[in-house]
Structures are given as C-alpha cells and as structure tokens.
Amino acid sequence: MSGSPIVVLDIGSSKVLCLVGETQGEQVKILGMGSGPCAGLRRSSVIDMTKVVDSIRHAVREAERAAGLKITGAYVGMAGEGITAAQHRSTVAILGNSNPIDEDDVQRALTAADQELAGSPQTVMHRIVQDYAVDGESVQNPLWLHGNRLSIETLTISAADFACTTIERAASEAGLSIAGFLLEPLAAAETTLSVDERDMGVGLLDLGAGTSDLALFCGSLRHVVEIPFGGDDLTRDLSMVLNISTREAEQLKRQCAVRYLGEEGDDMLSFTMTSGRTNSMTRHQLSEIIEARQREIFEFVAKAIESTPHSQMLAAGLVITGGGALLGNVAELAEEVLGLPVRLGVPQNIVAPSLMQDPSYATSIGLLRFASSDHDEIGRAESSVAASSGDGFFGKLSRILSLF
C-alpha cells in the first residue's frame, strides 16, 4: 500500500537535491527529483545565503515539474558542524508494587532525561533509546515487566540553533516551510545498512563534498562525528598539483571513477593547464594523487573510531557511501588503512531511475525512507520535531503538498 508523498531536501556543499517519494511496502518510489549546484556553502556552513536560496528554489521547481505536485514544505537533512550526540541516563521509581511498567512510566523516564537539555541552545532532532534496565537488569523492552526502578539510557542528537535558524531562513526565502530536521547519517543507514550489520556492529562513512560523516552502530546508533575532509579536498589537490582550474580538476576526478562504473584500462586522460597548454597523464598516475588525500581521510577516520569505546565492536566493518564512494579504489584503500572489512553502500529497495542507484544518492533516498517510517521511542529513534506536531505526521503532510 502506498503512503502519502513525502518531500525531503538534502543541502550539500556541491549541490541541493529535492526528492519527492512515497513508500510502497519495503520499497521507496521516487516520484520526482530536482537538483541544482550549490556554491553558498563552505564545508557545512552557509557563506552566501542568496546562493543557497537560489539553489533550493531551483531544485524544488525541478522536483515540482517532475512529480506534478506543488511543494510548500519539506523535511531537511542535517549533518556536519553543530551536530552533537549526548548520552543521558535517568531512573524513575515504579509506583505500586503490584503494577507492571507501562507507557506512562517510560515517558516519565524519558522526560527526566530531557530535563538535562533544558536551556541548551540546541534543537533536538532525535532521541534514541539505547538501553532499558529494570532494577539494574538490562532488558530489551520494559513494558509489562514488574520492578521497583526503571532506568533508560538515551542518545540525544541535536543541531545548533543557529544552524537550524539559518536553514529555516533560507528555506523560507525559497518559499518552503520546514516540517522537521533529520540527521543525515541516520537516514543514510536506513537504505544502506542491514539489520544484521547493525546488530553485529558497523560503521557508516558518508563521503560528501565539503565534509564527511562517520556514524557507528551497535544495535542502535552509538556515535556520530564530522570528518573535516571531503571530495572537494581531492579536487583542490588535483588543481594545485597539475596547475589546472578546479572545474577541470573536478572533471578529471570524475573520470577516475570509471572503475566503479565497470570500465577498465589505464588510458591517457588529457587536461588543459592554466597556462593554456594541454597535458595528459594515465588514469593510474591521477589516481595516485587522489589516493594520497584519501589515505589521509581514512587515517583521520581510524583515529576517530579508536577514540570511541566502540572501536572493537565493529564486527561488520565499515560501509562507505556518498559521492566519494564512486572512486574506484576507495573500498580497497579503506580496508588497508582501517584493517576492517569495507563495502560500498548503495541504496536498497528503491523504485527509481538507474542514475539514482549509486552511493551518491544514499542520503537523500534515506531521508525519504526515514521520514516515512514509524520511529517511536520504544523503537530505534524518533524525530522530535515531527512528533511535536499537534495534528500528527500525515496532517502536516497535507499542508506540505497539494496537487497542481
């Protein structure tokens, strides 16, 4: 059975992507897509509001034409600078010796955990329950169990208020209202990671243009951190080493991605230097320049993993997604540096054009799946912005979309 159409906005350092989709059982069907280059962000920070607004407006208009819908609002993905993940633990007494634990008891424990965030300049996006304990004994689900004390351990994912306000303002200028903010690594996991991988312990690395994001899962999400490197760093390296424009460097980098696309060989690639002279190198030589920066990124990732208490809990290894996953040697190099099994994360269970069935669309498609899923507090996660609406999720959607 099809669900109501959902709109998501993925605002990245290189482009803005707007998707309209709906769920059909386990599948996500893409109804429309719009994209536009974005030059208004550096890393994950807005540096030119006008350019960001123009990019959003362009992407939304394309998506409207493709889907045949008028878009007035969307769910927005957030990642990078300003994202915090804080653990909280609270304990409440169970009233009445003969009464089992009910939903009111769980809510009291969650409310107690939330009080720690009062007055913080943060917008809470998700509250993920990581552990329940009844009288000190860990349980999967405390409902209808008997005990004197209920403890809950949560991971609260928040975004800095200033970052949310900036995106809200840009969206408003483009004629959009924001239905809620969703963490992008959590969304990307929805369409790239299996339940078995999460249960075993797995890392997800989303290689973006300006920055990358690392999320660690052991059952539920345990840790998230920004990696201050991305595909743009590889482009700048090529530009500086070969003395070519960044546009030419970006084209060369994309040509080095052909192994992922199924092509082989070590043919010569030509480029024009800023002096006007034409030069050429083998694809292997160009890959070596790119690999030097990739190795640095993975060494940074290795240190980020080692600094967490979950470094020895990643039995399923690492899954790499995002545009940076298109470079042909990325999985092999990551395995060499990290000493973990590595695979590419491609969107699963989607009905979409073939061009979208690669890692660069994993986050955007994941946002659609995540926004349409029923994430309650007894389960893995909840979007607190969406949940706070008085008329519910689908009531809000009726104001987001209307037919032409």
mmCIF file of C-alpha atoms in Angstrom:
data_model
loop_
_atom_site.group_PDB
_atom_site.id
_atom_site.type_symbol
_atom_site.label_atom_id
_atom_site.label_comp_id
_atom_site.label_asym_id
_atom_site.label_seq_id
_atom_site.Cartn_x
_atom_site.Cartn_y
_atom_site.Cartn_z
ATOM 1 C CA MET A 1 0.000 0.000 0.000
ATOM 2 C CA SER A 2 1.361 3.424 -0.959
ATOM 3 C CA GLY A 3 1.869 6.103 1.625
ATOM 4 C CA SER A 4 1.387 9.850 1.236
ATOM 5 C CA PRO A 5 4.042 11.646 -0.829
ATOM 6 C CA ILE A 6 6.960 12.993 1.199
ATOM 7 C CA VAL A 7 9.388 15.780 0.305
ATOM 8 C CA VAL A 8 12.978 15.930 1.526
ATOM 9 C CA LEU A 9 15.749 18.442 0.952
ATOM 10 C CA ASP A 10 19.428 17.487 1.022
ATOM 11 C CA ILE A 11 21.540 20.666 1.128
ATOM 12 C CA GLY A 12 25.164 19.820 0.403
ATOM 13 C CA SER A 13 28.353 21.735 -0.295
ATOM 14 C CA SER A 14 28.236 20.889 -4.010
ATOM 15 C CA LYS A 15 24.513 20.626 -4.742
ATOM 16 C CA VAL A 16 20.996 20.828 -3.359
ATOM 17 C CA LEU A 17 18.785 17.817 -4.015
ATOM 18 C CA CYS A 18 14.999 17.778 -3.591
ATOM 19 C CA LEU A 19 13.207 14.432 -3.715
ATOM 20 C CA VAL A 20 9.513 13.589 -3.715
ATOM 21 C CA GLY A 21 8.686 9.983 -2.931
ATOM 22 C CA GLU A 22 6.363 7.523 -1.288
ATOM 23 C CA THR A 23 6.739 4.173 0.423
ATOM 24 C CA GLN A 24 5.322 1.011 -1.112
ATOM 25 C CA GLY A 25 5.790 -1.674 1.494
ATOM 26 C CA GLU A 26 9.532 -2.115 1.924
ATOM 27 C CA GLN A 27 10.280 -0.045 -1.172
ATOM 28 C CA VAL A 28 10.656 3.680 -1.716
ATOM 29 C CA LYS A 29 9.350 5.000 -5.016
ATOM 30 C CA ILE A 30 10.797 8.245 -6.345
ATOM 31 C CA LEU A 31 8.060 10.448 -7.809
ATOM 32 C CA GLY A 32 10.198 13.437 -8.690
ATOM 33 C CA MET A 33 13.693 14.817 -8.326
ATOM 34 C CA GLY A 34 15.258 18.238 -8.681
ATOM 35 C CA SER A 35 18.835 19.341 -8.170
ATOM 36 C CA GLY A 36 20.962 22.417 -8.536
ATOM 37 C CA PRO A 37 24.599 23.309 -7.924
ATOM 38 C CA CYS A 38 25.248 24.983 -4.586
ATOM 39 C CA ALA A 39 28.114 27.444 -4.176
ATOM 40 C CA GLY A 40 26.805 29.059 -0.998
ATOM 41 C CA LEU A 41 28.291 26.601 1.493
ATOM 42 C CA ARG A 42 31.857 26.069 2.644
ATOM 43 C CA ARG A 43 32.281 22.771 4.410
ATOM 44 C CA SER A 44 28.923 22.602 6.228
ATOM 45 C CA SER A 45 28.486 26.342 6.890
ATOM 46 C CA VAL A 46 26.455 28.849 4.875
ATOM 47 C CA ILE A 47 28.701 31.584 3.455
ATOM 48 C CA ASP A 48 26.316 33.075 0.879
ATOM 49 C CA MET A 49 22.620 32.998 1.779
ATOM 50 C CA THR A 50 21.474 34.254 -1.644
ATOM 51 C CA LYS A 51 23.193 31.406 -3.480
ATOM 52 C CA VAL A 52 21.777 28.813 -1.094
ATOM 53 C CA VAL A 53 18.257 30.219 -1.540
ATOM 54 C CA ASP A 54 18.624 30.173 -5.331
ATOM 55 C CA SER A 55 19.842 26.562 -5.244
ATOM 56 C CA ILE A 56 16.919 25.467 -3.067
ATOM 57 C CA ARG A 57 14.413 27.278 -5.265
ATOM 58 C CA HIS A 58 15.851 25.714 -8.439
ATOM 59 C CA ALA A 59 15.879 22.174 -7.007
ATOM 60 C CA VAL A 60 12.313 22.482 -5.706
ATOM 61 C CA ARG A 61 10.971 23.781 -9.017
ATOM 62 C CA GLU A 62 12.551 20.872 -10.878
ATOM 63 C CA ALA A 63 11.072 18.403 -8.396
ATOM 64 C CA GLU A 64 7.632 20.017 -8.742
ATOM 65 C CA ARG A 65 7.696 19.640 -12.527
ATOM 66 C CA ALA A 66 8.868 16.033 -12.318
ATOM 67 C CA ALA A 67 6.327 14.969 -9.682
ATOM 68 C CA GLY A 68 3.374 17.115 -10.810
ATOM 69 C CA LEU A 69 2.984 18.481 -7.283
ATOM 70 C CA LYS A 70 3.140 21.895 -5.688
ATOM 71 C CA ILE A 71 5.724 21.777 -2.902
ATOM 72 C CA THR A 72 5.376 24.153 0.029
ATOM 73 C CA GLY A 73 7.473 22.362 2.651
ATOM 74 C CA ALA A 74 9.984 19.598 3.227
ATOM 75 C CA TYR A 75 11.980 17.610 5.745
ATOM 76 C CA VAL A 76 15.611 18.750 5.757
ATOM 77 C CA GLY A 77 18.706 16.663 6.336
ATOM 78 C CA MET A 78 21.305 17.982 8.788
ATOM 79 C CA ALA A 79 24.918 16.929 9.327
ATOM 80 C CA GLY A 80 28.367 18.330 9.977
ATOM 81 C CA GLU A 81 29.282 21.265 12.180
ATOM 82 C CA GLY A 82 26.943 21.971 15.070
ATOM 83 C CA ILE A 83 25.666 18.395 15.436
ATOM 84 C CA THR A 84 26.068 16.935 18.915
ATOM 85 C CA ALA A 85 25.337 13.479 20.294
ATOM 86 C CA ALA A 86 24.923 13.354 24.080
ATOM 87 C CA GLN A 87 24.197 10.336 26.258
ATOM 88 C CA HIS A 88 21.746 10.644 29.144
ATOM 89 C CA ARG A 89 20.614 8.174 31.786
ATOM 90 C CA SER A 90 17.625 8.591 34.050
ATOM 91 C CA THR A 91 15.927 6.421 36.661
ATOM 92 C CA VAL A 92 12.366 6.639 37.977
ATOM 93 C CA ALA A 93 10.536 4.727 40.687
ATOM 94 C CA ILE A 94 7.669 2.450 39.675
ATOM 95 C CA LEU A 95 4.545 3.351 41.624
ATOM 96 C CA GLY A 96 2.736 0.416 43.204
ATOM 97 C CA ASN A 97 4.462 -2.882 43.983
ATOM 98 C CA SER A 98 1.992 -4.992 42.013
ATOM 99 C CA ASN A 99 1.728 -2.734 38.959
ATOM 100 C CA PRO A 100 3.652 -3.623 35.779
ATOM 101 C CA ILE A 101 5.680 -0.967 33.965
ATOM 102 C CA ASP A 102 3.511 0.876 31.469
ATOM 103 C CA GLU A 103 3.973 3.570 28.834
ATOM 104 C CA ASP A 104 3.477 6.343 31.409
ATOM 105 C CA ASP A 105 6.481 5.051 33.360
ATOM 106 C CA VAL A 106 8.609 5.003 30.195
ATOM 107 C CA GLN A 107 7.512 8.542 29.351
ATOM 108 C CA ARG A 108 8.407 9.759 32.867
ATOM 109 C CA ALA A 109 11.916 8.344 32.455
ATOM 110 C CA LEU A 110 12.299 9.967 29.027
ATOM 111 C CA THR A 111 11.079 13.292 30.365
ATOM 112 C CA ALA A 112 13.611 13.109 33.191
ATOM 113 C CA ALA A 113 16.390 12.564 30.647
ATOM 114 C CA ASP A 114 15.166 15.508 28.551
ATOM 115 C CA GLN A 115 15.349 17.894 31.508
ATOM 116 C CA GLU A 116 19.140 17.809 31.239
ATOM 117 C CA LEU A 117 18.814 19.646 27.894
ATOM 118 C CA ALA A 118 16.674 22.472 29.250
ATOM 119 C CA GLY A 119 18.093 25.865 28.330
ATOM 120 C CA SER A 120 20.611 24.417 25.864
ATOM 121 C CA PRO A 121 20.988 26.349 22.551
ATOM 122 C CA GLN A 122 20.247 23.168 20.637
ATOM 123 C CA THR A 123 17.367 21.848 18.561
ATOM 124 C CA VAL A 124 16.708 18.198 19.425
ATOM 125 C CA MET A 125 16.283 16.106 16.273
ATOM 126 C CA HIS A 126 16.272 12.548 17.587
ATOM 127 C CA ARG A 127 16.150 10.758 20.902
ATOM 128 C CA ILE A 128 17.415 7.195 20.539
ATOM 129 C CA VAL A 129 16.831 4.699 23.312
ATOM 130 C CA GLN A 130 19.991 2.621 23.729
ATOM 131 C CA ASP A 131 19.213 0.599 26.824
ATOM 132 C CA TYR A 132 16.479 -0.161 29.362
ATOM 133 C CA ALA A 133 17.091 -1.612 32.802
ATOM 134 C CA VAL A 134 14.595 -2.817 35.386
ATOM 135 C CA ASP A 135 16.087 -2.900 38.899
ATOM 136 C CA GLY A 136 19.538 -2.764 37.321
ATOM 137 C CA GLU A 137 18.974 -5.637 34.872
ATOM 138 C CA SER A 138 19.194 -4.763 31.172
ATOM 139 C CA VAL A 139 16.045 -5.596 29.148
ATOM 140 C CA GLN A 140 15.010 -5.100 25.535
ATOM 141 C CA ASN A 141 11.515 -3.844 26.306
ATOM 142 C CA PRO A 142 10.379 -2.911 29.832
ATOM 143 C CA LEU A 143 6.628 -2.789 29.150
ATOM 144 C CA TRP A 144 4.551 -5.058 31.397
ATOM 145 C CA LEU A 145 7.557 -6.174 33.433
ATOM 146 C CA HIS A 146 7.496 -5.833 37.233
ATOM 147 C CA GLY A 147 10.104 -3.947 39.218
ATOM 148 C CA ASN A 148 10.815 -1.025 41.530
ATOM 149 C CA ARG A 149 13.069 1.116 39.295
ATOM 150 C CA LEU A 150 13.138 1.784 35.568
ATOM 151 C CA SER A 151 16.334 3.180 34.025
ATOM 152 C CA ILE A 152 16.664 4.447 30.456
ATOM 153 C CA GLU A 153 19.828 5.339 28.589
ATOM 154 C CA THR A 154 19.321 7.588 25.573
ATOM 155 C CA LEU A 155 21.428 9.194 22.867
ATOM 156 C CA THR A 156 20.100 12.649 22.033
ATOM 157 C CA ILE A 157 21.031 14.053 18.621
ATOM 158 C CA SER A 158 20.858 17.835 18.450
ATOM 159 C CA ALA A 159 21.727 20.581 15.994
ATOM 160 C CA ALA A 160 22.894 24.052 16.946
ATOM 161 C CA ASP A 161 20.029 26.536 16.989
ATOM 162 C CA PHE A 162 21.917 28.956 14.746
ATOM 163 C CA ALA A 163 22.357 26.275 12.065
ATOM 164 C CA CYS A 164 18.648 25.393 12.129
ATOM 165 C CA THR A 165 17.643 29.070 12.060
ATOM 166 C CA THR A 166 19.905 29.704 9.059
ATOM 167 C CA ILE A 167 18.424 26.791 7.084
ATOM 168 C CA GLU A 168 14.880 27.796 8.071
ATOM 169 C CA ARG A 169 15.527 31.314 6.803
ATOM 170 C CA ALA A 170 16.962 30.066 3.513
ATOM 171 C CA ALA A 171 14.017 27.709 3.014
ATOM 172 C CA SER A 172 11.539 30.464 3.860
ATOM 173 C CA GLU A 173 13.116 32.775 1.299
ATOM 174 C CA ALA A 174 12.703 29.974 -1.244
ATOM 175 C CA GLY A 175 9.013 29.618 -0.334
ATOM 176 C CA LEU A 176 9.301 26.494 1.817
ATOM 177 C CA SER A 177 8.364 25.640 5.374
ATOM 178 C CA ILE A 178 10.401 23.013 7.231
ATOM 179 C CA ALA A 179 8.438 20.074 8.608
ATOM 180 C CA GLY A 180 11.397 18.735 10.585
ATOM 181 C CA PHE A 181 15.151 18.198 10.723
ATOM 182 C CA LEU A 182 16.615 14.696 10.275
ATOM 183 C CA LEU A 183 20.171 13.521 10.893
ATOM 184 C CA GLU A 184 21.671 12.557 7.530
ATOM 185 C CA PRO A 185 23.932 9.684 8.676
ATOM 186 C CA LEU A 186 20.974 8.124 10.486
ATOM 187 C CA ALA A 187 18.903 8.480 7.316
ATOM 188 C CA ALA A 188 21.633 7.058 5.062
ATOM 189 C CA ALA A 189 21.763 3.999 7.328
ATOM 190 C CA GLU A 190 18.087 3.340 6.583
ATOM 191 C CA THR A 191 18.822 2.435 2.979
ATOM 192 C CA THR A 192 22.387 1.068 3.117
ATOM 193 C CA LEU A 193 22.737 -0.992 6.312
ATOM 194 C CA SER A 194 21.114 -4.320 7.079
ATOM 195 C CA VAL A 195 19.661 -5.199 10.472
ATOM 196 C CA ASP A 196 22.296 -7.926 10.845
ATOM 197 C CA GLU A 197 25.111 -5.420 10.259
ATOM 198 C CA ARG A 198 23.740 -3.075 12.887
ATOM 199 C CA ASP A 199 23.362 -5.884 15.408
ATOM 200 C CA MET A 200 26.934 -7.063 14.761
ATOM 201 C CA GLY A 201 28.357 -3.539 14.946
ATOM 202 C CA VAL A 202 29.110 -1.448 11.863
ATOM 203 C CA GLY A 203 30.398 1.958 10.850
ATOM 204 C CA LEU A 204 28.882 4.135 8.139
ATOM 205 C CA LEU A 205 31.081 6.715 6.406
ATOM 206 C CA ASP A 206 29.281 9.212 4.173
ATOM 207 C CA LEU A 207 31.938 10.814 1.959
ATOM 208 C CA GLY A 208 30.496 14.193 0.991
ATOM 209 C CA ALA A 209 31.871 17.093 -0.995
ATOM 210 C CA GLY A 210 32.822 19.535 1.761
ATOM 211 C CA THR A 211 32.909 17.202 4.765
ATOM 212 C CA SER A 212 32.197 13.570 5.593
ATOM 213 C CA ASP A 213 30.193 11.995 8.402
ATOM 214 C CA LEU A 214 31.005 8.916 10.453
ATOM 215 C CA ALA A 215 28.302 7.052 12.361
ATOM 216 C CA LEU A 216 28.851 3.945 14.495
ATOM 217 C CA PHE A 217 26.072 1.433 15.170
ATOM 218 C CA CYS A 218 25.936 -1.358 17.735
ATOM 219 C CA GLY A 219 22.288 -2.280 17.544
ATOM 220 C CA SER A 220 21.282 1.386 17.641
ATOM 221 C CA LEU A 221 23.291 4.487 16.763
ATOM 222 C CA ARG A 222 26.101 4.929 19.304
ATOM 223 C CA HIS A 223 28.304 7.700 17.964
ATOM 224 C CA VAL A 224 28.365 10.328 15.214
ATOM 225 C CA VAL A 225 31.145 12.722 14.268
ATOM 226 C CA GLU A 226 32.047 15.035 11.406
ATOM 227 C CA ILE A 227 35.210 14.301 9.402
ATOM 228 C CA PRO A 228 36.564 17.675 8.148
ATOM 229 C CA PHE A 229 37.516 16.356 4.702
ATOM 230 C CA GLY A 230 35.550 15.583 1.564
ATOM 231 C CA GLY A 231 35.632 15.296 -2.191
ATOM 232 C CA ASP A 232 36.438 18.983 -2.631
ATOM 233 C CA ASP A 233 39.812 18.369 -0.976
ATOM 234 C CA LEU A 234 40.651 15.796 -3.640
ATOM 235 C CA THR A 235 39.649 18.293 -6.328
ATOM 236 C CA ARG A 236 41.834 21.029 -4.833
ATOM 237 C CA ASP A 237 44.802 18.647 -4.662
ATOM 238 C CA LEU A 238 44.493 17.862 -8.371
ATOM 239 C CA SER A 239 44.102 21.562 -9.162
ATOM 240 C CA MET A 240 47.259 22.527 -7.287
ATOM 241 C CA VAL A 241 49.466 19.613 -8.350
ATOM 242 C CA LEU A 242 48.539 19.776 -12.035
ATOM 243 C CA ASN A 243 48.119 23.572 -12.220
ATOM 244 C CA ILE A 244 44.600 23.342 -13.614
ATOM 245 C CA SER A 245 41.290 25.000 -12.784
ATOM 246 C CA THR A 246 39.050 23.461 -10.125
ATOM 247 C CA ARG A 247 36.434 22.797 -12.810
ATOM 248 C CA GLU A 248 38.956 20.835 -14.883
ATOM 249 C CA ALA A 249 40.160 19.049 -11.736
ATOM 250 C CA GLU A 250 36.601 18.011 -10.865
ATOM 251 C CA GLN A 251 36.132 16.552 -14.347
ATOM 252 C CA LEU A 252 39.382 14.583 -14.045
ATOM 253 C CA LYS A 253 38.350 13.269 -10.649
ATOM 254 C CA ARG A 254 35.066 12.041 -12.063
ATOM 255 C CA GLN A 255 36.904 10.295 -14.889
ATOM 256 C CA CYS A 256 38.912 8.407 -12.267
ATOM 257 C CA ALA A 257 35.635 6.933 -11.001
ATOM 258 C CA VAL A 258 35.221 4.710 -14.063
ATOM 259 C CA ARG A 259 36.260 1.504 -12.257
ATOM 260 C CA TYR A 260 33.112 1.782 -10.153
ATOM 261 C CA LEU A 261 31.126 2.215 -13.355
ATOM 262 C CA GLY A 262 32.527 -1.011 -14.768
ATOM 263 C CA GLU A 263 35.198 0.308 -17.153
ATOM 264 C CA GLU A 264 38.774 -0.876 -17.079
ATOM 265 C CA GLY A 265 42.114 0.073 -18.553
ATOM 266 C CA ASP A 266 44.756 2.681 -17.894
ATOM 267 C CA ASP A 267 44.191 5.049 -20.788
ATOM 268 C CA MET A 268 45.539 8.567 -21.032
ATOM 269 C CA LEU A 269 43.456 11.480 -19.732
ATOM 270 C CA SER A 270 44.050 14.947 -21.178
ATOM 271 C CA PHE A 271 43.660 18.271 -19.406
ATOM 272 C CA THR A 272 44.329 21.945 -20.050
ATOM 273 C CA MET A 273 46.635 23.775 -17.653
ATOM 274 C CA THR A 274 46.017 27.361 -16.556
ATOM 275 C CA SER A 275 48.832 28.397 -18.899
ATOM 276 C CA GLY A 276 46.739 27.148 -21.816
ATOM 277 C CA ARG A 277 48.993 24.177 -22.512
ATOM 278 C CA THR A 278 47.476 20.735 -22.985
ATOM 279 C CA ASN A 279 48.925 17.869 -20.971
ATOM 280 C CA SER A 280 47.997 14.253 -20.263
ATOM 281 C CA MET A 281 48.547 11.567 -17.652
ATOM 282 C CA THR A 282 47.488 7.974 -17.221
ATOM 283 C CA ARG A 283 44.490 7.278 -15.070
ATOM 284 C CA HIS A 284 46.792 5.381 -12.708
ATOM 285 C CA GLN A 285 49.014 8.458 -12.212
ATOM 286 C CA LEU A 286 45.995 10.648 -11.476
ATOM 287 C CA SER A 287 44.654 8.062 -9.049
ATOM 288 C CA GLU A 288 47.907 8.175 -7.104
ATOM 289 C CA ILE A 289 47.440 11.918 -6.499
ATOM 290 C CA ILE A 290 43.883 11.319 -5.327
ATOM 291 C CA GLU A 291 44.897 8.354 -3.193
ATOM 292 C CA ALA A 292 47.283 10.449 -1.089
ATOM 293 C CA ARG A 293 44.376 12.567 0.192
ATOM 294 C CA GLN A 294 42.061 9.552 0.501
ATOM 295 C CA ARG A 295 44.629 7.850 2.707
ATOM 296 C CA GLU A 296 44.742 10.941 4.938
ATOM 297 C CA ILE A 297 40.948 10.900 5.242
ATOM 298 C CA PHE A 298 40.896 7.222 6.244
ATOM 299 C CA GLU A 299 43.695 7.764 8.760
ATOM 300 C CA PHE A 300 41.559 10.516 10.307
ATOM 301 C CA VAL A 301 38.583 8.106 10.331
ATOM 302 C CA ALA A 302 40.725 5.445 12.019
ATOM 303 C CA LYS A 303 41.664 7.870 14.816
ATOM 304 C CA ALA A 304 38.022 8.919 15.210
ATOM 305 C CA ILE A 305 36.971 5.273 15.613
ATOM 306 C CA GLU A 306 39.807 4.458 18.010
ATOM 307 C CA SER A 307 38.829 7.383 20.263
ATOM 308 C CA THR A 308 35.415 5.839 20.978
ATOM 309 C CA PRO A 309 34.565 2.919 23.277
ATOM 310 C CA HIS A 310 33.075 1.145 20.233
ATOM 311 C CA SER A 311 36.298 0.658 18.262
ATOM 312 C CA GLN A 312 36.410 -3.100 18.984
ATOM 313 C CA MET A 313 32.704 -3.623 18.319
ATOM 314 C CA LEU A 314 32.585 -3.212 14.518
ATOM 315 C CA ALA A 315 32.402 -6.877 13.529
ATOM 316 C CA ALA A 316 30.580 -5.986 10.293
ATOM 317 C CA GLY A 317 33.256 -3.457 9.352
ATOM 318 C CA LEU A 318 32.628 -0.195 7.534
ATOM 319 C CA VAL A 319 30.156 0.788 4.835
ATOM 320 C CA ILE A 320 31.156 3.722 2.627
ATOM 321 C CA THR A 321 28.547 5.791 0.833
ATOM 322 C CA GLY A 322 28.159 9.266 -0.645
ATOM 323 C CA GLY A 323 29.700 10.750 -3.790
ATOM 324 C CA GLY A 324 33.217 9.930 -2.607
ATOM 325 C CA ALA A 325 32.368 6.225 -2.753
ATOM 326 C CA LEU A 326 32.313 6.407 -6.562
ATOM 327 C CA LEU A 327 36.114 6.488 -6.812
ATOM 328 C CA GLY A 328 37.191 3.017 -7.838
ATOM 329 C CA ASN A 329 39.827 2.206 -5.225
ATOM 330 C CA VAL A 330 38.040 3.586 -2.185
ATOM 331 C CA ALA A 331 36.956 0.289 -0.574
ATOM 332 C CA GLU A 332 40.328 -1.422 -1.042
ATOM 333 C CA LEU A 333 42.235 1.572 0.322
ATOM 334 C CA ALA A 334 39.913 1.915 3.312
ATOM 335 C CA GLU A 335 40.393 -1.766 4.165
ATOM 336 C CA GLU A 336 44.160 -1.334 4.006
ATOM 337 C CA VAL A 337 44.215 1.727 6.286
ATOM 338 C CA LEU A 338 41.482 0.724 8.749
ATOM 339 C CA GLY A 339 42.065 -3.011 8.961
ATOM 340 C CA LEU A 340 38.313 -3.595 8.689
ATOM 341 C CA PRO A 341 36.115 -5.230 6.046
ATOM 342 C CA VAL A 342 34.714 -2.487 3.822
ATOM 343 C CA ARG A 343 31.921 -2.419 1.262
ATOM 344 C CA LEU A 344 30.110 0.277 -0.710
ATOM 345 C CA GLY A 345 26.679 1.418 0.475
ATOM 346 C CA VAL A 346 24.194 1.529 -2.404
ATOM 347 C CA PRO A 347 20.504 2.424 -1.843
ATOM 348 C CA GLN A 348 18.383 -0.700 -1.447
ATOM 349 C CA ASN A 349 14.702 -1.398 -2.192
ATOM 350 C CA ILE A 350 14.047 1.643 -4.351
ATOM 351 C CA VAL A 351 11.981 2.264 -7.460
ATOM 352 C CA ALA A 352 13.961 4.993 -9.171
ATOM 353 C CA PRO A 353 15.855 5.878 -12.352
ATOM 354 C CA SER A 354 19.090 3.918 -12.750
ATOM 355 C CA LEU A 355 21.188 7.066 -12.250
ATOM 356 C CA MET A 356 19.966 7.237 -8.629
ATOM 357 C CA GLN A 357 21.027 3.699 -7.814
ATOM 358 C CA ASP A 358 24.520 4.610 -6.672
ATOM 359 C CA PRO A 359 26.069 5.734 -3.356
ATOM 360 C CA SER A 360 25.803 9.465 -4.076
ATOM 361 C CA TYR A 361 22.003 9.295 -3.628
ATOM 362 C CA ALA A 362 22.000 7.136 -0.482
ATOM 363 C CA THR A 363 21.492 10.018 1.965
ATOM 364 C CA SER A 364 18.658 11.672 0.039
ATOM 365 C CA ILE A 365 16.786 8.415 -0.502
ATOM 366 C CA GLY A 366 17.444 7.500 3.115
ATOM 367 C CA LEU A 367 15.847 10.770 4.205
ATOM 368 C CA LEU A 368 12.682 9.749 2.351
ATOM 369 C CA ARG A 369 12.630 6.325 3.963
ATOM 370 C CA PHE A 370 13.409 7.695 7.416
ATOM 371 C CA ALA A 371 10.750 10.424 7.230
ATOM 372 C CA SER A 372 8.119 7.896 6.201
ATOM 373 C CA SER A 373 8.981 5.288 8.848
ATOM 374 C CA ASP A 374 7.302 4.874 12.212
ATOM 375 C CA HIS A 375 10.158 5.608 14.610
ATOM 376 C CA ASP A 376 8.801 5.564 18.136
ATOM 377 C CA GLU A 377 10.700 5.888 21.399
ATOM 378 C CA ILE A 378 10.365 2.176 22.192
ATOM 379 C CA GLY A 379 11.970 1.522 18.820
ATOM 380 C CA ARG A 380 15.189 2.979 17.417
ATOM 381 C CA ALA A 381 14.520 6.683 17.018
ATOM 382 C CA GLU A 382 12.053 9.500 16.838
ATOM 383 C CA SER A 383 12.123 12.808 15.008
ATOM 384 C CA SER A 384 11.157 15.100 17.861
ATOM 385 C CA VAL A 385 10.350 17.984 15.521
ATOM 386 C CA ALA A 386 7.850 15.908 13.569
ATOM 387 C CA ALA A 387 6.464 14.275 16.694
ATOM 388 C CA SER A 388 5.714 17.595 18.347
ATOM 389 C CA SER A 389 3.042 18.459 15.812
ATOM 390 C CA GLY A 390 -0.410 18.527 17.297
ATOM 391 C CA ASP A 391 -2.146 17.060 14.237
ATOM 392 C CA GLY A 392 0.444 14.374 13.554
ATOM 393 C CA PHE A 393 2.727 13.468 10.697
ATOM 394 C CA PHE A 394 0.185 12.998 7.932
ATOM 395 C CA GLY A 395 -1.752 16.067 8.961
ATOM 396 C CA LYS A 396 1.393 18.083 8.387
ATOM 397 C CA LEU A 397 1.940 16.429 5.017
ATOM 398 C CA SER A 398 -1.412 17.666 3.802
ATOM 399 C CA ARG A 399 -0.067 21.211 4.170
ATOM 400 C CA ILE A 400 3.252 20.369 2.512
ATOM 401 C CA LEU A 401 1.864 19.012 -0.742
ATOM 402 C CA SER A 402 -1.058 19.938 -2.916
ATOM 403 C CA LEU A 403 -1.846 18.872 -6.467
ATOM 404 C CA PHE A 404 -1.443 21.346 -9.291
#
